[in-house]
PDB file of C-alpha atoms and ligand atoms in Angstrom:
ATOM      1  CA  MET A 452      17.997 -23.966 -38.908  1.00  0.00           C
ATOM      2  CA  SER A 453      16.170 -21.243 -38.747  1.00  0.00           C
ATOM      3  CA  GLN A 454      12.134 -21.933 -38.350  1.00  0.00           C
ATOM      4  CA  THR A 455       9.933 -19.539 -40.220  1.00  0.00           C
ATOM      5  CA  THR A 456       6.265 -18.064 -39.011  1.00  0.00           C
ATOM      6  CA  THR A 457       5.099 -20.143 -41.993  1.00  0.00           C
ATOM      7  CA  GLY A 458       6.779 -22.962 -40.541  1.00  0.00           C
ATOM      8  CA  ILE A 459       5.331 -22.308 -37.168  1.00  0.00           C
ATOM      9  CA  LEU A 460       2.106 -21.899 -38.975  1.00  0.00           C
ATOM     10  CA  SER A 461       2.107 -24.870 -40.706  1.00  0.00           C
ATOM     11  CA  ASP A 462       1.626 -26.548 -37.512  1.00  0.00           C
ATOM     12  CA  LEU A 463      -1.956 -25.025 -37.080  1.00  0.00           C
ATOM     13  CA  GLU A 464      -5.119 -27.415 -38.672  1.00  0.00           C
ATOM     14  CA  ARG A 465      -6.665 -23.691 -38.891  1.00  0.00           C
ATOM     15  CA  VAL A 466      -6.415 -20.209 -37.697  1.00  0.00           C
ATOM     16  CA  LEU A 467      -9.684 -19.005 -34.952  1.00  0.00           C
ATOM     17  CA  VAL A 468      -8.724 -15.827 -34.860  1.00  0.00           C
ATOM     18  CA  ASP A 469      -6.090 -13.668 -36.877  1.00  0.00           C
ATOM     19  CA  ALA A 470      -3.358 -11.444 -35.815  1.00  0.00           C
ATOM     20  CA  ASP A 471      -5.565  -7.687 -37.146  1.00  0.00           C
ATOM     21  CA  THR A 472      -8.964  -9.375 -35.235  1.00  0.00           C
ATOM     22  CA  ILE A 473      -6.910  -9.787 -32.073  1.00  0.00           C
ATOM     23  CA  GLN A 474      -5.009  -6.453 -32.045  1.00  0.00           C
ATOM     24  CA  GLU A 475      -8.726  -4.600 -33.189  1.00  0.00           C
ATOM     25  CA  ARG A 476     -10.480  -6.567 -30.037  1.00  0.00           C
ATOM     26  CA  VAL A 477      -7.713  -6.170 -27.396  1.00  0.00           C
ATOM     27  CA  SER A 478      -7.643  -1.833 -28.392  1.00  0.00           C
ATOM     28  CA  ALA A 479     -11.508  -2.324 -27.988  1.00  0.00           C
ATOM     29  CA  LEU A 480     -11.228  -3.727 -24.242  1.00  0.00           C
ATOM     30  CA  ALA A 481      -8.435  -1.177 -23.714  1.00  0.00           C
ATOM     31  CA  HIS A 482     -10.723   1.538 -24.059  1.00  0.00           C
ATOM     32  CA  GLU A 483     -13.355   0.144 -21.703  1.00  0.00           C
ATOM     33  CA  VAL A 484     -10.925  -0.473 -19.198  1.00  0.00           C
ATOM     34  CA  SER A 485      -9.362   3.206 -19.610  1.00  0.00           C
ATOM     35  CA  ARG A 486     -13.261   4.525 -19.548  1.00  0.00           C
ATOM     36  CA  ASP A 487     -14.562   2.373 -16.557  1.00  0.00           C
ATOM     37  CA  PHE A 488     -11.437   3.449 -14.249  1.00  0.00           C
ATOM     38  CA  THR A 489     -11.040   6.542 -15.083  1.00  0.00           C
ATOM     39  CA  GLY A 490      -9.675   8.714 -12.699  1.00  0.00           C
ATOM     40  CA  CYS A 491      -8.096   5.372 -10.716  1.00  0.00           C
ATOM     41  CA  THR A 492      -4.817   4.188 -10.145  1.00  0.00           C
ATOM     42  CA  LEU A 493      -4.848   0.589 -11.702  1.00  0.00           C
ATOM     43  CA  SER A 494      -3.058  -2.355  -9.789  1.00  0.00           C
ATOM     44  CA  VAL A 495      -2.637  -4.931 -12.251  1.00  0.00           C
ATOM     45  CA  VAL A 496      -2.607  -8.760 -11.527  1.00  0.00           C
ATOM     46  CA  ALA A 497      -1.249 -10.422 -14.896  1.00  0.00           C
ATOM     47  CA  ILE A 498      -0.952 -14.390 -14.794  1.00  0.00           C
ATOM     48  CA  MET A 499       1.932 -15.435 -16.847  1.00  0.00           C
ATOM     49  CA  ASP A 500       3.154 -17.036 -18.741  1.00  0.00           C
ATOM     50  CA  GLY A 501       0.016 -17.563 -21.150  1.00  0.00           C
ATOM     51  CA  GLY A 502      -1.144 -13.898 -20.444  1.00  0.00           C
ATOM     52  CA  LEU A 503       2.287 -12.676 -21.503  1.00  0.00           C
ATOM     53  CA  PHE A 504       0.970 -10.956 -25.041  1.00  0.00           C
ATOM     54  CA  PHE A 505      -2.239 -10.002 -24.232  1.00  0.00           C
ATOM     55  CA  VAL A 506      -1.180  -8.234 -21.079  1.00  0.00           C
ATOM     56  CA  ALA A 507       1.409  -6.151 -22.837  1.00  0.00           C
ATOM     57  CA  ASP A 508      -0.817  -5.469 -26.079  1.00  0.00           C
ATOM     58  CA  LEU A 509      -3.708  -4.534 -23.494  1.00  0.00           C
ATOM     59  CA  LEU A 510      -1.747  -2.368 -21.147  1.00  0.00           C
ATOM     60  CA  ARG A 511       0.158  -0.371 -23.582  1.00  0.00           C
ATOM     61  CA  GLU A 512      -3.581   0.891 -24.577  1.00  0.00           C
ATOM     62  CA  ILE A 513      -4.701   1.789 -21.517  1.00  0.00           C
ATOM     63  CA  ASP A 514      -4.385   5.847 -20.871  1.00  0.00           C
ATOM     64  CA  LEU A 515      -4.389   5.608 -16.561  1.00  0.00           C
ATOM     65  CA  PRO A 516      -1.322   5.417 -14.135  1.00  0.00           C
ATOM     66  CA  MET A 517      -0.968   1.585 -12.974  1.00  0.00           C
ATOM     67  CA  ARG A 518       1.343  -0.935 -11.333  1.00  0.00           C
ATOM     68  CA  LEU A 519       2.200  -4.161 -12.899  1.00  0.00           C
ATOM     69  CA  HIS A 520       2.578  -7.288 -10.851  1.00  0.00           C
ATOM     70  CA  THR A 521       2.915 -10.484 -12.215  1.00  0.00           C
ATOM     71  CA  LEU A 522       1.926 -13.998 -10.508  1.00  0.00           C
ATOM     72  CA  SER A 523       2.683 -17.410 -12.141  1.00  0.00           C
ATOM     73  CA  ALA A 524      -0.160 -20.341 -12.140  1.00  0.00           C
ATOM     74  CA  SER A 525      -0.190 -23.735 -14.102  1.00  0.00           C
ATOM     75  CA  SER A 526      -2.379 -26.227 -14.048  1.00  0.00           C
ATOM     76  CA  TYR A 527      -1.274 -28.040 -16.885  1.00  0.00           C
ATOM     77  CA  GLN A 528       1.348 -30.956 -17.056  1.00  0.00           C
ATOM     78  CA  GLY A 529       1.828 -30.778 -20.340  1.00  0.00           C
ATOM     79  CA  GLY A 530      -1.358 -31.572 -21.901  1.00  0.00           C
ATOM     80  CA  LYS A 531      -4.665 -30.754 -22.844  1.00  0.00           C
ATOM     81  CA  GLU A 532      -6.875 -30.812 -20.132  1.00  0.00           C
ATOM     82  CA  THR A 533      -6.102 -29.218 -16.773  1.00  0.00           C
ATOM     83  CA  SER A 534      -4.907 -30.917 -13.888  1.00  0.00           C
ATOM     84  CA  GLY A 535      -7.010 -29.085 -11.217  1.00  0.00           C
ATOM     85  CA  ASP A 536      -4.121 -29.349  -8.910  1.00  0.00           C
ATOM     86  CA  LEU A 537      -2.993 -25.162  -9.205  1.00  0.00           C
ATOM     87  CA  LYS A 538       0.348 -24.198  -8.281  1.00  0.00           C
ATOM     88  CA  LEU A 539       0.671 -20.709  -8.051  1.00  0.00           C
ATOM     89  CA  THR A 540       3.647 -18.333  -7.605  1.00  0.00           C
ATOM     90  CA  TRP A 541       2.343 -15.857  -5.510  1.00  0.00           C
ATOM     91  CA  PRO A 542       4.627 -12.155  -4.912  1.00  0.00           C
ATOM     92  CA  PRO A 543       5.387 -12.291  -1.303  1.00  0.00           C
ATOM     93  CA  ASP A 544       5.247  -8.689  -0.839  1.00  0.00           C
ATOM     94  CA  LEU A 545       1.620  -7.669  -2.779  1.00  0.00           C
ATOM     95  CA  ASP A 546      -0.509  -6.068  -0.959  1.00  0.00           C
ATOM     96  CA  LEU A 547      -3.786  -5.070  -2.636  1.00  0.00           C
ATOM     97  CA  ALA A 548      -5.622  -3.248   0.117  1.00  0.00           C
ATOM     98  CA  GLY A 549      -7.386  -0.252  -0.978  1.00  0.00           C
ATOM     99  CA  GLN A 550      -6.371  -0.910  -4.629  1.00  0.00           C
ATOM    100  CA  HIS A 551      -8.375  -0.589  -7.819  1.00  0.00           C
ATOM    101  CA  VAL A 552      -7.478  -4.303  -9.070  1.00  0.00           C
ATOM    102  CA  LEU A 553      -7.505  -5.486 -12.763  1.00  0.00           C
ATOM    103  CA  LEU A 554      -6.694  -9.165 -13.049  1.00  0.00           C
ATOM    104  CA  LEU A 555      -5.960 -10.367 -16.320  1.00  0.00           C
ATOM    105  CA  ASP A 556      -5.182 -14.253 -17.787  1.00  0.00           C
ATOM    106  CA  ASP A 557      -5.309 -15.695 -21.526  1.00  0.00           C
ATOM    107  CA  ILE A 558      -7.933 -18.338 -20.987  1.00  0.00           C
ATOM    108  CA  LEU A 559     -11.038 -18.603 -18.550  1.00  0.00           C
ATOM    109  CA  ASP A 560     -11.570 -22.216 -19.292  1.00  0.00           C
ATOM    110  CA  THR A 561     -13.128 -24.465 -16.399  1.00  0.00           C
ATOM    111  CA  GLY A 562     -12.405 -21.130 -14.249  1.00  0.00           C
ATOM    112  CA  ILE A 563     -10.582 -23.371 -11.016  1.00  0.00           C
ATOM    113  CA  THR A 564      -7.480 -20.948 -11.629  1.00  0.00           C
ATOM    114  CA  LEU A 565      -9.400 -17.307 -11.612  1.00  0.00           C
ATOM    115  CA  SER A 566     -12.077 -18.288  -8.989  1.00  0.00           C
ATOM    116  CA  ALA A 567      -8.587 -19.137  -6.718  1.00  0.00           C
ATOM    117  CA  ILE A 568      -6.951 -16.237  -7.662  1.00  0.00           C
ATOM    118  CA  GLN A 569      -9.971 -14.034  -7.183  1.00  0.00           C
ATOM    119  CA  ALA A 570     -10.793 -15.126  -3.710  1.00  0.00           C
ATOM    120  CA  ARG A 571      -6.878 -14.474  -2.693  1.00  0.00           C
ATOM    121  CA  ILE A 572      -7.077 -10.963  -3.875  1.00  0.00           C
ATOM    122  CA  LEU A 573     -10.251 -10.681  -2.024  1.00  0.00           C
ATOM    123  CA  GLU A 574      -9.014 -11.453   1.029  1.00  0.00           C
ATOM    124  CA  GLN A 575      -6.828  -8.373   0.786  1.00  0.00           C
ATOM    125  CA  ASN A 576      -9.818  -6.328   0.681  1.00  0.00           C
ATOM    126  CA  PRO A 577      -8.920  -4.062  -2.701  1.00  0.00           C
ATOM    127  CA  ALA A 578     -11.162  -1.128  -3.447  1.00  0.00           C
ATOM    128  CA  SER A 579     -12.460  -2.712  -6.768  1.00  0.00           C
ATOM    129  CA  LEU A 580     -11.893  -6.179  -8.622  1.00  0.00           C
ATOM    130  CA  ARG A 581     -12.339  -6.303 -12.178  1.00  0.00           C
ATOM    131  CA  THR A 582     -11.035  -9.622 -14.365  1.00  0.00           C
ATOM    132  CA  GLY A 583     -10.095  -9.581 -17.934  1.00  0.00           C
ATOM    133  CA  VAL A 584      -9.437 -12.563 -20.158  1.00  0.00           C
ATOM    134  CA  LEU A 585      -8.610 -12.814 -23.947  1.00  0.00           C
ATOM    135  CA  LEU A 586     -10.762 -15.769 -24.365  1.00  0.00           C
ATOM    136  CA  SER A 587     -13.379 -17.993 -22.665  1.00  0.00           C
ATOM    137  CA  LYS A 588     -14.733 -21.213 -22.701  1.00  0.00           C
ATOM    138  CA  LYS A 589     -17.836 -21.356 -20.954  1.00  0.00           C
ATOM    139  CA  ARG A 590     -19.014 -24.354 -21.673  1.00  0.00           C
ATOM    140  CA  ARG A 591     -16.006 -25.625 -19.721  1.00  0.00           C
ATOM    141  CA  ARG A 592     -17.123 -24.124 -16.792  1.00  0.00           C
ATOM    142  CA  ILE A 593     -16.501 -25.945 -13.334  1.00  0.00           C
ATOM    143  CA  ARG A 594     -16.592 -22.694 -11.366  1.00  0.00           C
ATOM    144  CA  GLU A 595     -18.364 -19.342 -12.330  1.00  0.00           C
ATOM    145  CA  VAL A 596     -16.192 -16.585 -12.158  1.00  0.00           C
ATOM    146  CA  PRO A 597     -17.252 -12.937 -12.848  1.00  0.00           C
ATOM    147  CA  ALA A 598     -15.324 -11.816 -15.717  1.00  0.00           C
ATOM    148  CA  GLU A 599     -16.026  -7.873 -17.063  1.00  0.00           C
ATOM    149  CA  TYR A 600     -14.038  -7.705 -19.883  1.00  0.00           C
ATOM    150  CA  VAL A 601     -13.895 -11.036 -22.457  1.00  0.00           C
ATOM    151  CA  GLY A 602     -11.964 -10.995 -25.707  1.00  0.00           C
ATOM    152  CA  PHE A 603     -13.693 -13.672 -27.587  1.00  0.00           C
ATOM    153  CA  GLU A 604     -16.085 -16.562 -26.246  1.00  0.00           C
ATOM    154  CA  ILE A 605     -14.854 -19.633 -28.143  1.00  0.00           C
ATOM    155  CA  GLU A 606     -15.795 -23.452 -28.307  1.00  0.00           C
ATOM    156  CA  ASP A 607     -14.368 -26.241 -26.349  1.00  0.00           C
ATOM    157  CA  GLU A 608     -11.098 -26.812 -28.582  1.00  0.00           C
ATOM    158  CA  PHE A 609      -7.956 -26.463 -27.426  1.00  0.00           C
ATOM    159  CA  VAL A 610      -6.144 -23.593 -28.690  1.00  0.00           C
ATOM    160  CA  VAL A 611      -2.410 -22.161 -29.112  1.00  0.00           C
ATOM    161  CA  GLY A 612      -0.351 -19.000 -30.070  1.00  0.00           C
ATOM    162  CA  TYR A 613      -0.472 -15.197 -28.634  1.00  0.00           C
ATOM    163  CA  GLY A 614       0.942 -16.448 -25.206  1.00  0.00           C
ATOM    164  CA  MET A 615      -0.478 -19.775 -24.849  1.00  0.00           C
ATOM    165  CA  ASP A 616       1.531 -23.135 -25.068  1.00  0.00           C
ATOM    166  CA  TYR A 617       0.984 -26.813 -25.913  1.00  0.00           C
ATOM    167  CA  GLN A 618       4.046 -28.459 -23.993  1.00  0.00           C
ATOM    168  CA  GLY A 619       5.768 -25.085 -24.005  1.00  0.00           C
ATOM    169  CA  ARG A 620       5.452 -24.754 -27.611  1.00  0.00           C
ATOM    170  CA  PHE A 621       3.583 -21.969 -30.230  1.00  0.00           C
ATOM    171  CA  ARG A 622       3.464 -19.340 -27.441  1.00  0.00           C
ATOM    172  CA  ASN A 623       5.196 -17.093 -30.255  1.00  0.00           C
ATOM    173  CA  LEU A 624       2.291 -17.484 -33.166  1.00  0.00           C
ATOM    174  CA  PRO A 625       0.846 -13.999 -34.142  1.00  0.00           C
ATOM    175  CA  CYS A 626      -2.498 -16.063 -34.177  1.00  0.00           C
ATOM    176  CA  ILE A 627      -4.117 -17.961 -32.060  1.00  0.00           C
ATOM    177  CA  GLY A 628      -5.254 -21.511 -33.732  1.00  0.00           C
ATOM    178  CA  ILE A 629      -6.298 -25.216 -33.447  1.00  0.00           C
ATOM    179  CA  LEU A 630      -3.468 -27.424 -33.945  1.00  0.00           C
ATOM    180  CA  ARG A 631      -3.205 -30.657 -36.125  1.00  0.00           C
ATOM    181  CA  PRO A 632      -3.941 -33.598 -34.243  1.00  0.00           C
ATOM    182  CA  THR A 633      -0.355 -34.743 -34.512  1.00  0.00           C
ATOM    183  CA  SER A 634       1.558 -31.638 -33.210  1.00  0.00           C
TER     184      SER A 634
HETATM  185  P1  LIG B2175      -8.964 -23.131 -15.924  1.00  0.00           P
HETATM  186  O1  LIG B2175      -8.442 -23.257 -14.382  1.00  0.00           O
HETATM  187  O2  LIG B2175      -9.015 -24.405 -16.215  1.00  0.00           O
HETATM  188  O3  LIG B2175     -10.150 -21.898 -15.762  1.00  0.00           O
HETATM  189  O4  LIG B2175      -7.881 -22.724 -16.723  1.00  0.00           O
HETATM  190  C1  LIG B2175      -7.033 -21.824 -17.399  1.00  0.00           C
HETATM  191  C2  LIG B2175      -5.372 -21.971 -17.475  1.00  0.00           C
HETATM  192  O5  LIG B2175      -5.719 -22.875 -18.501  1.00  0.00           O
HETATM  193  C3  LIG B2175      -5.114 -21.074 -18.783  1.00  0.00           C
HETATM  194  O6  LIG B2175      -4.774 -19.581 -17.822  1.00  0.00           O
HETATM  195  C4  LIG B2175      -4.573 -21.389 -19.365  1.00  0.00           C
HETATM  196  O7  LIG B2175      -3.178 -21.403 -19.372  1.00  0.00           O
HETATM  197  C5  LIG B2175      -4.691 -22.622 -19.928  1.00  0.00           C
HETATM  198  N1  LIG B2175      -5.507 -23.074 -20.779  1.00  0.00           N
HETATM  199  C6  LIG B2175      -7.154 -23.514 -20.779  1.00  0.00           C
HETATM  200  N2  LIG B2175      -7.308 -24.139 -21.958  1.00  0.00           N
HETATM  201  C7  LIG B2175      -6.039 -23.752 -22.911  1.00  0.00           C
HETATM  202  C8  LIG B2175      -6.225 -23.979 -24.227  1.00  0.00           C
HETATM  203  O8  LIG B2175      -7.056 -23.867 -24.947  1.00  0.00           O
HETATM  204  N3  LIG B2175      -4.748 -23.972 -24.843  1.00  0.00           N
HETATM  205  C9  LIG B2175      -3.360 -23.400 -23.552  1.00  0.00           C
HETATM  206  N4  LIG B2175      -3.984 -23.099 -22.406  1.00  0.00           N
HETATM  207  C10 LIG B2175      -5.407 -23.453 -22.118  1.00  0.00           C
HETATM  208 MG1  LIG B2176      -2.993 -19.668 -17.702  1.00  0.00          MG
END
Protein backbone atom coordinates (compact mmCIF):
# COMPACT_ATOMS: atom_id res chain seq x y z
CA MET A 1 0.00 0.00 0.00
CA SER A 2 2.67 2.54 0.95
CA GLN A 3 5.08 3.47 -1.85
CA THR A 4 8.65 4.10 -0.74
CA THR A 5 11.05 6.54 -2.42
CA THR A 6 12.88 3.50 -3.72
CA GLY A 7 9.62 2.44 -5.34
CA ILE A 8 9.21 5.77 -7.12
CA LEU A 9 12.89 5.85 -8.09
CA SER A 10 12.50 2.48 -9.74
CA ASP A 11 10.47 4.19 -12.53
CA LEU A 12 13.60 6.09 -13.55
CA GLU A 13 15.91 4.96 -16.31
CA ARG A 14 18.60 7.12 -14.69
CA VAL A 15 19.17 10.02 -12.31
CA LEU A 16 20.24 13.16 -14.15
CA VAL A 17 20.87 15.43 -11.13
CA ASP A 18 20.96 14.02 -7.60
CA ALA A 19 19.37 15.73 -4.60
CA ASP A 20 22.64 17.00 -3.07
CA THR A 21 23.80 18.52 -6.35
CA ILE A 22 20.42 20.27 -6.75
CA GLN A 23 20.67 21.74 -3.23
CA GLU A 24 24.23 22.99 -3.78
CA ARG A 25 23.31 24.68 -7.05
CA VAL A 26 20.11 26.20 -5.65
CA SER A 27 22.11 27.64 -2.71
CA ALA A 28 24.63 29.17 -5.13
CA LEU A 29 21.80 30.76 -7.13
CA ALA A 30 20.23 32.12 -3.94
CA HIS A 31 23.51 33.80 -3.01
CA GLU A 32 23.78 35.34 -6.49
CA VAL A 33 20.23 36.71 -6.21
CA SER A 34 20.86 38.08 -2.70
CA ARG A 35 24.00 39.84 -3.94
CA ASP A 36 22.45 41.20 -7.17
CA PHE A 37 19.37 42.62 -5.43
CA THR A 38 21.11 43.97 -2.31
CA GLY A 39 19.07 46.81 -0.82
CA CYS A 40 15.88 45.89 -2.76
CA THR A 41 12.61 44.32 -1.76
CA LEU A 42 11.91 41.51 -4.21
CA SER A 43 8.57 40.72 -5.82
CA VAL A 44 8.85 37.05 -6.68
CA VAL A 45 6.54 35.71 -9.39
CA ALA A 46 6.68 31.92 -9.19
CA ILE A 47 5.14 29.66 -11.79
CA MET A 48 3.32 26.64 -10.43
CA ASP A 49 3.12 23.68 -10.19
CA GLY A 50 6.48 22.61 -11.61
CA GLY A 51 8.43 25.38 -9.83
CA LEU A 52 7.11 24.43 -6.37
CA PHE A 53 10.21 22.77 -4.87
CA PHE A 54 12.76 24.95 -6.67
CA VAL A 55 11.00 28.10 -5.47
CA ALA A 56 10.57 26.81 -1.91
CA ASP A 57 14.25 25.88 -1.58
CA LEU A 58 15.59 28.97 -3.36
CA LEU A 59 13.51 31.55 -1.49
CA ARG A 60 14.43 30.16 1.91
CA GLU A 61 18.08 30.92 1.14
CA ILE A 62 17.58 34.43 -0.23
CA ASP A 63 18.48 36.97 2.42
CA LEU A 64 16.23 39.83 1.27
CA PRO A 65 12.76 41.15 2.06
CA MET A 66 10.27 39.81 -0.48
CA ARG A 67 6.68 39.30 -1.53
CA LEU A 68 5.64 36.06 -3.20
CA HIS A 69 3.07 35.80 -5.99
CA THR A 70 2.23 32.50 -7.65
CA LEU A 71 0.61 31.90 -10.99
CA SER A 72 -0.25 28.72 -12.84
CA ALA A 73 0.81 28.06 -16.36
CA SER A 74 0.24 24.93 -18.39
CA SER A 75 1.00 24.10 -21.97
CA TYR A 76 1.31 20.32 -21.76
CA GLN A 77 -1.84 18.27 -22.17
CA GLY A 78 -0.34 15.37 -20.26
CA GLY A 79 2.30 14.37 -22.82
CA LYS A 80 6.00 15.00 -23.26
CA GLU A 81 5.64 17.80 -25.84
CA THR A 82 4.22 21.28 -25.32
CA SER A 83 0.89 21.84 -27.06
CA GLY A 84 1.94 25.46 -27.67
CA ASP A 85 -1.46 26.47 -26.28
CA LEU A 86 -0.55 28.31 -23.08
CA LYS A 87 -3.10 28.55 -20.28
CA LEU A 88 -2.25 31.20 -17.67
CA THR A 89 -4.02 31.93 -14.39
CA TRP A 90 -2.99 35.48 -13.59
CA PRO A 91 -3.76 36.86 -10.09
CA PRO A 92 -6.33 39.65 -10.70
CA ASP A 93 -4.76 42.12 -8.25
CA LEU A 94 -1.10 41.59 -9.20
CA ASP A 95 0.52 45.03 -9.57
CA LEU A 96 4.24 44.97 -10.30
CA ALA A 97 4.70 48.65 -11.23
CA GLY A 98 7.99 49.93 -9.78
CA GLN A 99 8.82 46.51 -8.26
CA HIS A 100 12.04 44.50 -8.55
CA VAL A 101 10.66 41.30 -10.03
CA LEU A 102 12.24 37.86 -9.89
CA LEU A 103 10.36 35.47 -12.20
CA LEU A 104 10.92 31.77 -11.40
CA ASP A 105 10.07 28.56 -13.24
CA ASP A 106 11.24 24.98 -13.34
CA ILE A 107 12.32 24.62 -16.98
CA LEU A 108 13.03 26.95 -19.85
CA ASP A 109 12.25 24.71 -22.81
CA THR A 110 10.80 26.21 -26.03
CA GLY A 111 10.55 29.57 -24.25
CA ILE A 112 6.87 30.03 -25.13
CA THR A 113 5.75 30.14 -21.49
CA LEU A 114 8.38 32.51 -20.12
CA SER A 115 8.38 34.87 -23.10
CA ALA A 116 4.61 35.35 -22.71
CA ILE A 117 4.87 35.88 -18.95
CA GLN A 118 7.86 38.24 -19.24
CA ALA A 119 5.96 40.35 -21.80
CA ARG A 120 2.96 40.52 -19.48
CA ILE A 121 5.13 41.55 -16.51
CA LEU A 122 6.94 44.22 -18.55
CA GLU A 123 3.56 45.75 -19.51
CA GLN A 124 3.24 46.62 -15.80
CA ASN A 125 6.47 48.70 -15.82
CA PRO A 126 8.47 47.00 -13.05
CA ALA A 127 11.67 48.70 -11.84
CA SER A 128 13.57 45.59 -12.95
CA LEU A 129 12.90 42.04 -14.13
CA ARG A 130 15.20 39.03 -13.81
CA THR A 131 14.36 35.42 -14.49
CA GLY A 132 15.56 32.22 -12.81
CA VAL A 133 15.03 28.63 -13.91
CA LEU A 134 16.30 25.40 -12.47
CA LEU A 135 16.83 23.82 -15.91
CA SER A 136 17.33 25.05 -19.45
CA LYS A 137 17.10 23.01 -22.66
CA LYS A 138 18.83 25.44 -25.00
CA ARG A 139 18.47 23.32 -28.12
CA ARG A 140 14.68 23.36 -27.90
CA ARG A 141 14.32 27.14 -27.89
CA ILE A 142 11.72 28.66 -30.24
CA ARG A 143 11.60 32.08 -28.50
CA GLU A 144 14.73 33.74 -27.14
CA VAL A 145 14.16 34.43 -23.45
CA PRO A 146 16.62 36.20 -21.16
CA ALA A 147 17.30 34.14 -18.01
CA GLU A 148 19.91 35.51 -15.60
CA TYR A 149 19.89 32.55 -13.20
CA VAL A 150 20.07 29.03 -14.66
CA GLY A 151 20.63 26.00 -12.44
CA PHE A 152 21.64 23.46 -15.07
CA GLU A 153 21.79 23.34 -18.87
CA ILE A 154 20.49 19.94 -19.99
CA GLU A 155 20.09 18.06 -23.26
CA ASP A 156 16.78 17.61 -25.04
CA GLU A 157 15.40 14.92 -22.74
CA PHE A 158 12.12 14.78 -20.84
CA VAL A 159 12.80 14.99 -17.10
CA VAL A 160 10.74 14.44 -13.96
CA GLY A 161 11.19 14.99 -10.23
CA TYR A 162 11.87 17.90 -7.87
CA GLY A 163 8.50 19.40 -8.88
CA MET A 164 8.41 18.31 -12.50
CA ASP A 165 5.80 15.82 -13.64
CA TYR A 166 4.77 13.40 -16.34
CA GLN A 167 0.98 13.14 -16.44
CA GLY A 168 0.80 14.57 -12.92
CA ARG A 169 3.20 12.03 -11.37
CA PHE A 170 6.79 12.01 -10.12
CA ARG A 171 6.82 15.57 -8.73
CA ASN A 172 7.86 14.27 -5.31
CA LEU A 173 11.11 12.65 -6.42
CA PRO A 174 13.99 14.35 -4.55
CA CYS A 175 16.23 14.14 -7.64
CA ILE A 176 15.79 14.98 -11.33
CA GLY A 177 15.63 11.91 -13.55
CA ILE A 178 14.78 10.42 -16.91
CA LEU A 179 11.82 8.03 -16.98
CA ARG A 180 11.95 4.51 -18.33
CA PRO A 181 10.18 4.49 -21.70
CA THR A 182 7.32 2.36 -20.30
CA SER A 183 6.45 4.59 -17.28
P1 LIG B 1 8.16 26.05 -22.65
O1 LIG B 1 6.99 26.98 -22.76
O2 LIG B 1 8.25 25.12 -23.82
O3 LIG B 1 9.47 26.74 -22.37
O4 LIG B 1 7.83 25.05 -21.49
C1 LIG B 1 7.98 25.33 -20.22
C2 LIG B 1 7.19 24.39 -19.34
O5 LIG B 1 7.06 23.07 -19.92
C3 LIG B 1 7.96 24.18 -18.08
O6 LIG B 1 7.62 25.16 -17.16
C4 LIG B 1 7.54 22.79 -17.65
O7 LIG B 1 6.37 22.89 -16.89
C5 LIG B 1 7.21 22.08 -18.93
N1 LIG B 1 8.32 21.20 -19.34
C6 LIG B 1 9.22 21.40 -20.30
N2 LIG B 1 10.10 20.38 -20.39
C7 LIG B 1 9.72 19.50 -19.41
C8 LIG B 1 10.27 18.24 -18.96
O8 LIG B 1 11.27 17.72 -19.46
N3 LIG B 1 9.60 17.66 -17.93
C9 LIG B 1 8.52 18.20 -17.32
N4 LIG B 1 7.99 19.38 -17.71
C10 LIG B 1 8.59 20.02 -18.75
MG1 LIG C 1 6.00 24.72 -15.78
